[in-house]
GROMACS .gro file of C-alpha atoms in nm:
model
  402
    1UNK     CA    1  -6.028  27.034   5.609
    2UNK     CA    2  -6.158  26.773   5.342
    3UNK     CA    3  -6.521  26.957   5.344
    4UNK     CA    4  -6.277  27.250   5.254
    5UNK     CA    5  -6.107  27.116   4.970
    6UNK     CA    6  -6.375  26.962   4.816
    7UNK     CA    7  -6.581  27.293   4.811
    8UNK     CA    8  -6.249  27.446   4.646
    9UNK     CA    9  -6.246  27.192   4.395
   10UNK     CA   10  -6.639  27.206   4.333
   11UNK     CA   11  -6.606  27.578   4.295
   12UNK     CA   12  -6.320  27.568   4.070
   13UNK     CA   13  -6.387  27.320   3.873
   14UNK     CA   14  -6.759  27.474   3.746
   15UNK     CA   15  -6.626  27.830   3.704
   16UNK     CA   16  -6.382  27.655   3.434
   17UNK     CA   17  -6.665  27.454   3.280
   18UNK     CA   18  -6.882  27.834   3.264
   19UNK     CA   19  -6.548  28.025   3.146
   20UNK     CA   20  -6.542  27.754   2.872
   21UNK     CA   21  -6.867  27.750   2.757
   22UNK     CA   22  -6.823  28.158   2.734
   23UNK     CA   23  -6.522  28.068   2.546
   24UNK     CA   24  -6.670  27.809   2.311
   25UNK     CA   25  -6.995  27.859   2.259
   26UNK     CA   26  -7.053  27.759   1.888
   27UNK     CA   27  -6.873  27.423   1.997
   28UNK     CA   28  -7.082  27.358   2.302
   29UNK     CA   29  -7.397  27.417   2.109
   30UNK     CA   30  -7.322  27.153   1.881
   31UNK     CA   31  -7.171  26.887   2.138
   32UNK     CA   32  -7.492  26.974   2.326
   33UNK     CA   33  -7.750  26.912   2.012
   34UNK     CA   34  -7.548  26.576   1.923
   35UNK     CA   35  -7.601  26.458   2.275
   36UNK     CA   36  -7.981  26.584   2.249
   37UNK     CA   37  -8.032  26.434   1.933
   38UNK     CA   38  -7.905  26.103   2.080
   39UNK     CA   39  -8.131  26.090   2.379
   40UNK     CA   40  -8.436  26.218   2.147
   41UNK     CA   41  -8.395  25.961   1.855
   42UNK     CA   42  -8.287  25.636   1.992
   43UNK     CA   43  -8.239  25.651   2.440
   44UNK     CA   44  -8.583  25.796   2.530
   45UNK     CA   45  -8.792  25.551   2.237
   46UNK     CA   46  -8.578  25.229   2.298
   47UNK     CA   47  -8.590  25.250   2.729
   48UNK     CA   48  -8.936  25.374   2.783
   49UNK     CA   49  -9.093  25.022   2.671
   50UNK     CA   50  -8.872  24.877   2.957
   51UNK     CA   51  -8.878  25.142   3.247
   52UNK     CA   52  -9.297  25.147   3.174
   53UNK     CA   53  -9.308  24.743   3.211
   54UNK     CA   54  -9.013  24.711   3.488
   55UNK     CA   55  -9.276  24.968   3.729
   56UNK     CA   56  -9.613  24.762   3.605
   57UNK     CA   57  -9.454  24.407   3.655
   58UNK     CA   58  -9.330  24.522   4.031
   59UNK     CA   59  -9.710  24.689   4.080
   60UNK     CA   60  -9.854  24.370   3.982
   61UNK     CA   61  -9.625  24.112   4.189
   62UNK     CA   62  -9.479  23.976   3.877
   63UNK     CA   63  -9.151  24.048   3.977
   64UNK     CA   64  -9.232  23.871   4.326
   65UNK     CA   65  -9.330  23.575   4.109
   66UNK     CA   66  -9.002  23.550   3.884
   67UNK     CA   67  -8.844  23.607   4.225
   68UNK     CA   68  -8.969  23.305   4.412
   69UNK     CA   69  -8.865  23.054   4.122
   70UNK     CA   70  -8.533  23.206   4.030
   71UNK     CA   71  -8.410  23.207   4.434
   72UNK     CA   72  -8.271  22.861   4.358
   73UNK     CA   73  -8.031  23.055   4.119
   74UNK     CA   74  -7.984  23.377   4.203
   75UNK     CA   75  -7.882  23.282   4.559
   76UNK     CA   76  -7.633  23.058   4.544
   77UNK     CA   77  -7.448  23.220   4.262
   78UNK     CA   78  -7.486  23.603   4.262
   79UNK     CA   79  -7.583  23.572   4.666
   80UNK     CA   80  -7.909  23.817   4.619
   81UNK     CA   81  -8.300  23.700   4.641
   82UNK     CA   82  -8.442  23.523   4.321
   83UNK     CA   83  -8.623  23.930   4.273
   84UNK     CA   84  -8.293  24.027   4.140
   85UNK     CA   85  -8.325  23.748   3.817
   86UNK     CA   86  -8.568  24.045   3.730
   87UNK     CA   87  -8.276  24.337   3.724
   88UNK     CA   88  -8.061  24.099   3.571
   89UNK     CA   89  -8.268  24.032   3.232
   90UNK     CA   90  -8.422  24.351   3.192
   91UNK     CA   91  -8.026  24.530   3.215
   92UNK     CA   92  -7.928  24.301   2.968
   93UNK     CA   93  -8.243  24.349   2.717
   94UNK     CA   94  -8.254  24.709   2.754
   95UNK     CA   95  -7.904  24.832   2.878
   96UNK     CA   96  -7.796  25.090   3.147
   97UNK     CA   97  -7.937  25.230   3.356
   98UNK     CA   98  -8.203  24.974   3.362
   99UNK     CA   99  -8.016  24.750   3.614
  100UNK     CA  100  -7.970  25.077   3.822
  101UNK     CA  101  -8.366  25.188   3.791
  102UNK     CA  102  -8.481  24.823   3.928
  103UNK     CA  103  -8.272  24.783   4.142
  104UNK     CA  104  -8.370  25.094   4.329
  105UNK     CA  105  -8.767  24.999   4.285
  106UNK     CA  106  -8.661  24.690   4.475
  107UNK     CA  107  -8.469  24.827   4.730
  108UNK     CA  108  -8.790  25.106   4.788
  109UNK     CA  109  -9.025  24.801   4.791
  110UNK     CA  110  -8.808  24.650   5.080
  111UNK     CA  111  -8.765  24.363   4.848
  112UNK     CA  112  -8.373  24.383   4.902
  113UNK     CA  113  -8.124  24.447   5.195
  114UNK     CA  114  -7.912  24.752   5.114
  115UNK     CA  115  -7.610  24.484   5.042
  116UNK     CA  116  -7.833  24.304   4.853
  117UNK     CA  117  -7.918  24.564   4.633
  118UNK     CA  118  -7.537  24.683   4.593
  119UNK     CA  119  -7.460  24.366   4.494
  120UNK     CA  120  -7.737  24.356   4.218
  121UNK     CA  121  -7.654  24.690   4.054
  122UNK     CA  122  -7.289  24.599   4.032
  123UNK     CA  123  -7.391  24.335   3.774
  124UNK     CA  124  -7.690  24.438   3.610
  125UNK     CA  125  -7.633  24.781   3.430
  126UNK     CA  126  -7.501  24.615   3.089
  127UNK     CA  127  -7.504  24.736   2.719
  128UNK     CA  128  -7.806  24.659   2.547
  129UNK     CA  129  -7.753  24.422   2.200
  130UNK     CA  130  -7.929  24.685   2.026
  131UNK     CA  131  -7.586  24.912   2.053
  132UNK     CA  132  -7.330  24.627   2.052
  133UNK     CA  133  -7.495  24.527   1.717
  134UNK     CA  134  -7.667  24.767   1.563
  135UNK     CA  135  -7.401  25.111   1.686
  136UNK     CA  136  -7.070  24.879   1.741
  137UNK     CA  137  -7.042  24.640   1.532
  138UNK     CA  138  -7.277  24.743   1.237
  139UNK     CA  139  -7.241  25.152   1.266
  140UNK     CA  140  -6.832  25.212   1.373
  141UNK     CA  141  -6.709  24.871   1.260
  142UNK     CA  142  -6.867  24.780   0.960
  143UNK     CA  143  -6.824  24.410   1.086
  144UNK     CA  144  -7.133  24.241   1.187
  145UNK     CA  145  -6.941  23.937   1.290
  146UNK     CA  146  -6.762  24.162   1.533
  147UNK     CA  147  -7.065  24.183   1.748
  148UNK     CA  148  -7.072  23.793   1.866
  149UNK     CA  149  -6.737  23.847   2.000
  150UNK     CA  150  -6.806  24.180   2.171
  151UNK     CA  151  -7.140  24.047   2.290
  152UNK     CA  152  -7.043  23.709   2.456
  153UNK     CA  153  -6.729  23.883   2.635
  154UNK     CA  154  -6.952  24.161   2.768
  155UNK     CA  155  -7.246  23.986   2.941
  156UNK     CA  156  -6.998  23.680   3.042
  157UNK     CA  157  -6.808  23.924   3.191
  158UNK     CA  158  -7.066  24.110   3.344
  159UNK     CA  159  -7.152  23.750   3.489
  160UNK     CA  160  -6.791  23.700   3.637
  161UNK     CA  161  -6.869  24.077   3.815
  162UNK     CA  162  -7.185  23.939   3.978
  163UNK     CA  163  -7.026  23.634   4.120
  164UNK     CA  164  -6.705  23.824   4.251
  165UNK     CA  165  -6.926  24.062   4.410
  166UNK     CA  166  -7.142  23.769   4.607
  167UNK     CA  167  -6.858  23.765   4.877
  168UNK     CA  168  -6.904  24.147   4.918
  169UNK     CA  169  -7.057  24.260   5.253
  170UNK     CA  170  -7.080  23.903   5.372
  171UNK     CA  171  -7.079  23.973   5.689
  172UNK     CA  172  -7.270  24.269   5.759
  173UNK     CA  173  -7.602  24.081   5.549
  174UNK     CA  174  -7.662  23.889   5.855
  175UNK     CA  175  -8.069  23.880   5.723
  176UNK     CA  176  -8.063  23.709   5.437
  177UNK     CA  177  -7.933  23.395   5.626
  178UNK     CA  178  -8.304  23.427   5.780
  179UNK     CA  179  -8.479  23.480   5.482
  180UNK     CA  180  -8.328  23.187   5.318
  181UNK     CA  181  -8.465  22.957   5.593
  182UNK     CA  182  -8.774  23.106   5.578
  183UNK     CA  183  -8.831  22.998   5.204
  184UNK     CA  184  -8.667  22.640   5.188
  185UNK     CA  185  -8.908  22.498   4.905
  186UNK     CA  186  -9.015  22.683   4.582
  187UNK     CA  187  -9.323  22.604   4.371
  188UNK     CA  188  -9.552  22.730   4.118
  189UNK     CA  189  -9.775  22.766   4.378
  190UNK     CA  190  -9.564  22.954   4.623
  191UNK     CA  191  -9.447  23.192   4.340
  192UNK     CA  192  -9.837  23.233   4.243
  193UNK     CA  193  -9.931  23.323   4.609
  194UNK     CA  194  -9.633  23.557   4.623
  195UNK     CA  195  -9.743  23.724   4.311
  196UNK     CA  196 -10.139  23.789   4.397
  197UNK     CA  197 -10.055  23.889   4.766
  198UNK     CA  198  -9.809  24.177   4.646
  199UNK     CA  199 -10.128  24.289   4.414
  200UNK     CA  200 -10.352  24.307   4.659
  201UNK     CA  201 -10.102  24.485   4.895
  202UNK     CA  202 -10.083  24.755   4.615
  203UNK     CA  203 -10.405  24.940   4.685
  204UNK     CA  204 -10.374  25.180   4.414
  205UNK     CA  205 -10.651  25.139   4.120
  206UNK     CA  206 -10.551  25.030   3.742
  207UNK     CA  207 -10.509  25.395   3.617
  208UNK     CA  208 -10.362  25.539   3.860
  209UNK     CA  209 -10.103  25.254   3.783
  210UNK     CA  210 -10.060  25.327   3.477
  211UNK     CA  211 -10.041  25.668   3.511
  212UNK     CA  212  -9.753  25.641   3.789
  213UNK     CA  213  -9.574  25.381   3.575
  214UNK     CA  214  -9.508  25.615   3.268
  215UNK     CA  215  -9.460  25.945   3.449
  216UNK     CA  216  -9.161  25.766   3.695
  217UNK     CA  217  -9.020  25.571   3.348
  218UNK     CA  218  -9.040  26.013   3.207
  219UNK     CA  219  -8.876  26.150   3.452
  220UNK     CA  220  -8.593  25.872   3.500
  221UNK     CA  221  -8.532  25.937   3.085
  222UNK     CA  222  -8.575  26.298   3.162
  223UNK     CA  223  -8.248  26.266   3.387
  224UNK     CA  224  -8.072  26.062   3.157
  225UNK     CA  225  -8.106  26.286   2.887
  226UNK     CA  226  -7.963  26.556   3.092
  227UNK     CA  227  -7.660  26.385   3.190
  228UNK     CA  228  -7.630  26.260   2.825
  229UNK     CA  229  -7.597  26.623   2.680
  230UNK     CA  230  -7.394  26.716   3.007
  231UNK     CA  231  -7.130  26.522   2.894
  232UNK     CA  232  -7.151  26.560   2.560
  233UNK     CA  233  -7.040  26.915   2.636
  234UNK     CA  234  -6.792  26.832   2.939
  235UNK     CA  235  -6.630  26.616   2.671
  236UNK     CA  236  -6.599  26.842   2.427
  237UNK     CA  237  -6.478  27.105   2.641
  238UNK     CA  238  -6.213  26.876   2.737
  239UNK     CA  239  -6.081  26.872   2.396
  240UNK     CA  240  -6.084  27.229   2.322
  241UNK     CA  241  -5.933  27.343   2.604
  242UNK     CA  242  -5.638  27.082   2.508
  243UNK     CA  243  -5.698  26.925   2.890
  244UNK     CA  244  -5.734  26.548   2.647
  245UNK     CA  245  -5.483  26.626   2.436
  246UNK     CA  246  -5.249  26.588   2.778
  247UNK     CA  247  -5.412  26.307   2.927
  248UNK     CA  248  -5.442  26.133   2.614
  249UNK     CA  249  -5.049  26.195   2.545
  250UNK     CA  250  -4.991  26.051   2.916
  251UNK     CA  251  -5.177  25.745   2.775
  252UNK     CA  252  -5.011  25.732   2.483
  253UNK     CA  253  -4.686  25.717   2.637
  254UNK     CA  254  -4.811  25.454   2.880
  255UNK     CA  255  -4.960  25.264   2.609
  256UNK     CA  256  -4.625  25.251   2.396
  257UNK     CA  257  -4.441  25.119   2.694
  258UNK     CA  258  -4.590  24.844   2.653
  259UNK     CA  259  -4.569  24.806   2.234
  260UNK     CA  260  -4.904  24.932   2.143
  261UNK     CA  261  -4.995  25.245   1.935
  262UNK     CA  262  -4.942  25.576   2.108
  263UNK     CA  263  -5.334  25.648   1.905
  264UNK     CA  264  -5.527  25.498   2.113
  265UNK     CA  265  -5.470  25.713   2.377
  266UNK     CA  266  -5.682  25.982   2.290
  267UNK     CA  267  -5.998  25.758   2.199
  268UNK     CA  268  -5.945  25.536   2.528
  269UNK     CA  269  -5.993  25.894   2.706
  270UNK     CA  270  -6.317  25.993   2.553
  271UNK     CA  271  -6.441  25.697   2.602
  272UNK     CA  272  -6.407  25.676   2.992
  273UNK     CA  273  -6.615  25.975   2.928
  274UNK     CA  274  -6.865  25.843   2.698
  275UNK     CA  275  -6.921  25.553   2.502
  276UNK     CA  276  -7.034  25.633   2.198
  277UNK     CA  277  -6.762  25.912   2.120
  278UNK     CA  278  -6.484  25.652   2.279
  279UNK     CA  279  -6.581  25.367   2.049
  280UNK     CA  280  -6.611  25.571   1.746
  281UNK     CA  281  -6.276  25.651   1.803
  282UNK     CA  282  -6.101  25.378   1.894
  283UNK     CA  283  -6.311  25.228   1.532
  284UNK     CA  284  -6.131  25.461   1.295
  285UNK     CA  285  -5.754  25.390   1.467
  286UNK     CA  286  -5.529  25.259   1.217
  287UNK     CA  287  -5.457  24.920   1.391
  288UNK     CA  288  -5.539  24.593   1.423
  289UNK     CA  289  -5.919  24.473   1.519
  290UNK     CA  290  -5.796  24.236   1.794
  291UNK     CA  291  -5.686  24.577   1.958
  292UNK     CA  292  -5.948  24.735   1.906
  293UNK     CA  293  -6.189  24.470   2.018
  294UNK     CA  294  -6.000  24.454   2.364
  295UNK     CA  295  -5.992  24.841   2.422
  296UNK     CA  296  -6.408  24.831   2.326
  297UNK     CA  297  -6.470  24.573   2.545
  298UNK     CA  298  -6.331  24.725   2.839
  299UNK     CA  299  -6.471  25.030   2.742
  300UNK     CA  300  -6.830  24.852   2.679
  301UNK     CA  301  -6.756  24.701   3.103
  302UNK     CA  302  -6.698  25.038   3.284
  303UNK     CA  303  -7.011  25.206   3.133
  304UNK     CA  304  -6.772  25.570   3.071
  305UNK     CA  305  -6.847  25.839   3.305
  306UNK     CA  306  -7.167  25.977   3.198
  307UNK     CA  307  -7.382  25.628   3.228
  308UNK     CA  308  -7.200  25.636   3.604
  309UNK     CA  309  -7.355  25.948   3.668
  310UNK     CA  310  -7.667  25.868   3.584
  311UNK     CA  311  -7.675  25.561   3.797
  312UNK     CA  312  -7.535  25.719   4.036
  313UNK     CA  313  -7.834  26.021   4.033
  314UNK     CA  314  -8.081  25.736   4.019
  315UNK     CA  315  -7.918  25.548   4.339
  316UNK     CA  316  -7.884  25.905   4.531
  317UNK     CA  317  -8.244  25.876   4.632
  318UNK     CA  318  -8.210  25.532   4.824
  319UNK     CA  319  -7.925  25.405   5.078
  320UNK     CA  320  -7.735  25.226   4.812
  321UNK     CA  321  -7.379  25.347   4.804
  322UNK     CA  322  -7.199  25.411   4.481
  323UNK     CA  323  -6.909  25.291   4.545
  324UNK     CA  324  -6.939  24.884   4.489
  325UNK     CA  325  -7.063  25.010   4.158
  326UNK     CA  326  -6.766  25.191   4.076
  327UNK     CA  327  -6.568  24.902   4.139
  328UNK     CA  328  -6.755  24.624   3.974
  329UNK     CA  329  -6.693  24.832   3.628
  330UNK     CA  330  -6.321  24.766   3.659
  331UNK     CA  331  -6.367  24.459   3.737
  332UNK     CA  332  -6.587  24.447   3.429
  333UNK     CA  333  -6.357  24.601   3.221
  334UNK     CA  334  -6.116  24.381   3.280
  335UNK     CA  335  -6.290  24.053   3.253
  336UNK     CA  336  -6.425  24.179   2.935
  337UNK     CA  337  -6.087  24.224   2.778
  338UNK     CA  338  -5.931  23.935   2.899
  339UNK     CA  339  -6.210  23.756   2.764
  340UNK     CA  340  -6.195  23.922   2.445
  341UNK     CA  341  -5.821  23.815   2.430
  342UNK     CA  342  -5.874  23.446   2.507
  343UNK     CA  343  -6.213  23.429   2.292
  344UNK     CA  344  -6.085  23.611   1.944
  345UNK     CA  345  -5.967  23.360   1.739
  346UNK     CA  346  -6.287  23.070   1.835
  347UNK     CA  347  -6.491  23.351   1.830
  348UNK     CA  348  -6.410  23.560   1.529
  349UNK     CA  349  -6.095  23.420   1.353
  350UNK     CA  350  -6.253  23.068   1.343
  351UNK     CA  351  -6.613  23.152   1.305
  352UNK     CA  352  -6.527  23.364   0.984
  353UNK     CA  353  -6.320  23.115   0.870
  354UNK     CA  354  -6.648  22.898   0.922
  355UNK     CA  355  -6.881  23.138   0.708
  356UNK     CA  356  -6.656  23.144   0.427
  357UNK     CA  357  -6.734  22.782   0.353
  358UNK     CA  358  -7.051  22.728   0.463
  359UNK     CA  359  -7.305  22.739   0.110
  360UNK     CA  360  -7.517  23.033   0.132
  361UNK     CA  361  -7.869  23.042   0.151
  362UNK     CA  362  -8.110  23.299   0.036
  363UNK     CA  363  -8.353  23.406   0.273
  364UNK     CA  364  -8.602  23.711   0.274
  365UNK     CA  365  -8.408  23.855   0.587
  366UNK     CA  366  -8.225  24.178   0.547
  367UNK     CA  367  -7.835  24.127   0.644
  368UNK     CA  368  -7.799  24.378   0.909
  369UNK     CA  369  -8.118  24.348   1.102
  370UNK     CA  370  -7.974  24.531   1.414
  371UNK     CA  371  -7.888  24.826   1.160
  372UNK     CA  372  -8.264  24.820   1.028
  373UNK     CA  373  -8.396  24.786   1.353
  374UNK     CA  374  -8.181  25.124   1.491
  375UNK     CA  375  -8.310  25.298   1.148
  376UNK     CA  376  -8.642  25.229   1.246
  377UNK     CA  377  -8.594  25.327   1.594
  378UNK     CA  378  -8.456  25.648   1.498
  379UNK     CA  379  -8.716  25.718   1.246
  380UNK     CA  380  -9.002  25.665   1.524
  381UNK     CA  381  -8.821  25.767   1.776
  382UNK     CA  382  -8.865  26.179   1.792
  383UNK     CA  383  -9.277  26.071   1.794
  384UNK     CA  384  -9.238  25.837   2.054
  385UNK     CA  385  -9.038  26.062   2.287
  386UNK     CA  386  -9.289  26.395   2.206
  387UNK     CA  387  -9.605  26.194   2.264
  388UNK     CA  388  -9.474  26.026   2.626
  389UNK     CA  389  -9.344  26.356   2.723
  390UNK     CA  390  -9.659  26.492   2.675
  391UNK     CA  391  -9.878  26.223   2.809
  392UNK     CA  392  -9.685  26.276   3.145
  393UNK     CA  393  -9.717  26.646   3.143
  394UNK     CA  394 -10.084  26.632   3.133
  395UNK     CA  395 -10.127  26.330   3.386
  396UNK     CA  396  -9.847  26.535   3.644
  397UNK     CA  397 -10.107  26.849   3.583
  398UNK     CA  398 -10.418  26.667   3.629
  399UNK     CA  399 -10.295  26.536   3.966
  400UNK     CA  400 -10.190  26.885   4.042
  401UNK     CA  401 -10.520  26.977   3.946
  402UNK     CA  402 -10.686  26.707   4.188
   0.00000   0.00000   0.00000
């Protein structure tokens, strides 16, 4: 019977999303081009770097390296092998998926237990500073000063998640009680061993590498991009067929209950969707920035729908589940706001407060470096994404070739 009702609502629910697109098709054409345009200009250049080196450090044992001196951390506090320290840096350099991507190398590499690795993606898909400076705080906001707050409460919170989420699946990780007395000292030397044994397990030559690294890293941001536009249009769709309008008045109501603007219904809904669209809307509310903050930050800790999708397309290929995920961005949500509540004033209030008396000094440094570094990024970025694309087309036609 549930087999049933799920193909009903499968069935249903993409003959509305076709009879929509019939309906709206000047509308959907332009959602769809603002969602391309945002995986073409800034997602594809600013995660291929990291997806290209995240596949070439695990290749090369680096990752096994980081892995043996980081154990001392990682396992005690987020209860996963030191390999995740890896996951964990690179999701908070580069943003989500990232966390997601590495994860699932490890997990293929038999690096991590299936636990292990559900515990590691719950706390290591996280906003990059690029778009909590640069987009946020810089692009909506106007408010460079804004970004300290948003950024401290969203990887501390992020942090909380991770510890929370060592106690889950305790008991069926019976393993990694094993492993850990296996590996009771750590050393350079043990981390170096580590390292050049996982190389020399690899057997594949330098090129072919290479070659592997940036057609994987392609097709990852191939997906990505997909999903991006997909809900881009599923969004839109939502709001022209008045289907947010009601959900967002439900809010509303909800939200007034409890004193606070009916108007940020609307923008909290798109942005359970999608980020950028939520933020952007909750930015241009006529209310106070302390609520506005709060509603970002929670926003920034459950990732919206479409990042969720993607990780949960990338994880679909291993035997991590989705759900911890899922509930590890609540969890981040809320720490992120309650942190955001408790950090405002020493964080913003004060620290403004601060700059306004502290003597200025001239320095050849442009003011909004995050905003020059997205210009630049979305200058490059068509180039960059044309001339991987390519490169991986001709290496996946070569091999075909071979």
């Amino acid at each position: 019977m549930t087999q049933i009702l799920k193909t009903i609502l499968y069935s249903m629910t993409t003959i509305f999303i076709a009879i929509s697109l019939i309906r709206f098709p000047d509308q959907s054409l332009e959602a769809s081009i603002r969602g391309l345009n945002l995986w073409w200009e800034v997602v594809f250049p600013s995660l291929l770097p990291f997806f290209i080196i995240a596949e070439l450090l695990i290749s090369f044992g680096v990752v096994q390296f980081i892995g043996v001196l980081f154990e001392p951390v990682m396992r005690p506090l987020f209860n996963v092998p030191g390999t995740g320290s890896f996951g964990w840096f690179m999701g908070m350099a580069s943003g989500y998926p990232t966390g997601a991507k590495i994860a699932t190398r490890l997990r293929e590499e038999q690096q991590l237990t299936r636990i292990e690795a559900e515990r590691l993606v719950a706390f290591t898909n996280a906003s990059s500073p690029l778009f909590i400076f640069a987009a946020i705080s810089v692009g909506f906001f106007q408010n460079a000063s804004l970004g300290i707050l948003l950024a401290v409460c969203h990887y501390l919170g992020n942090t909380f998640v991770g510890i929370c989420m060592r106690f889950y699946g305790k008991r069926k990780d019976r393993s990694q009680q094993e492993r850990i007395d296996e590996t009771p000292n750590y050393s350079i030397r043990k981390a170096f061993s580590a390292m050049h044994r996982t190389r020399l397990e690899d057997k594949r030559p330098l090129g072919e590498v290479l070659g592997d690294a940036v057609v994987h890293s392609v097709k990852a941001l191939v997906m990505v991009g997909g999903f991006i536009v997909l809900f881009s249009v599923l969004t839109k769709l939502l709001f022209l067929t008045g289907i947010s309008a009601l959900i967002g008045q439900f809010l509303g109501d909800l939200l007034t209950f409890f004193s606070i603007s009916s108007d940020f219904g609307l923008p909290i809904l798109s942005g359970l969707f999608e980020i950028t669209i939520g933020v952007q809307s909750i930015s241009v509310v006529q209310d106070t920035l302390f609520l506005q903050a709060v509603f970002v930050s929670f926003i920034l800790g459950f990732n919206g729908f479409s990042v969720q999708a993607q990780v949960a397309s990338i994880l679909a290929k291993t035997d991590i589940r989705f759900a911890p995920y899922f509930f590890a961005r609540i969890l981040h949500g809320l720490f992120a706001s309650i942190l955001t509540i408790l950090l405002y004033k020493p964080l913003y209030i004060d620290r403004k407060v601060f700059d306004m008396h502290v003597v200025p000094v001239h320095l050849d440094v442009p003011e909004n470096t995050w905003s020059v570094i997205l210009e630049k990024l979305v200058a490059i970025g068509p180039l960059v994404t044309i001339v991987f694309i390519g490169f991986s087309l001709f290496l996946l036609y070569n091999r075909r070739q071979n």
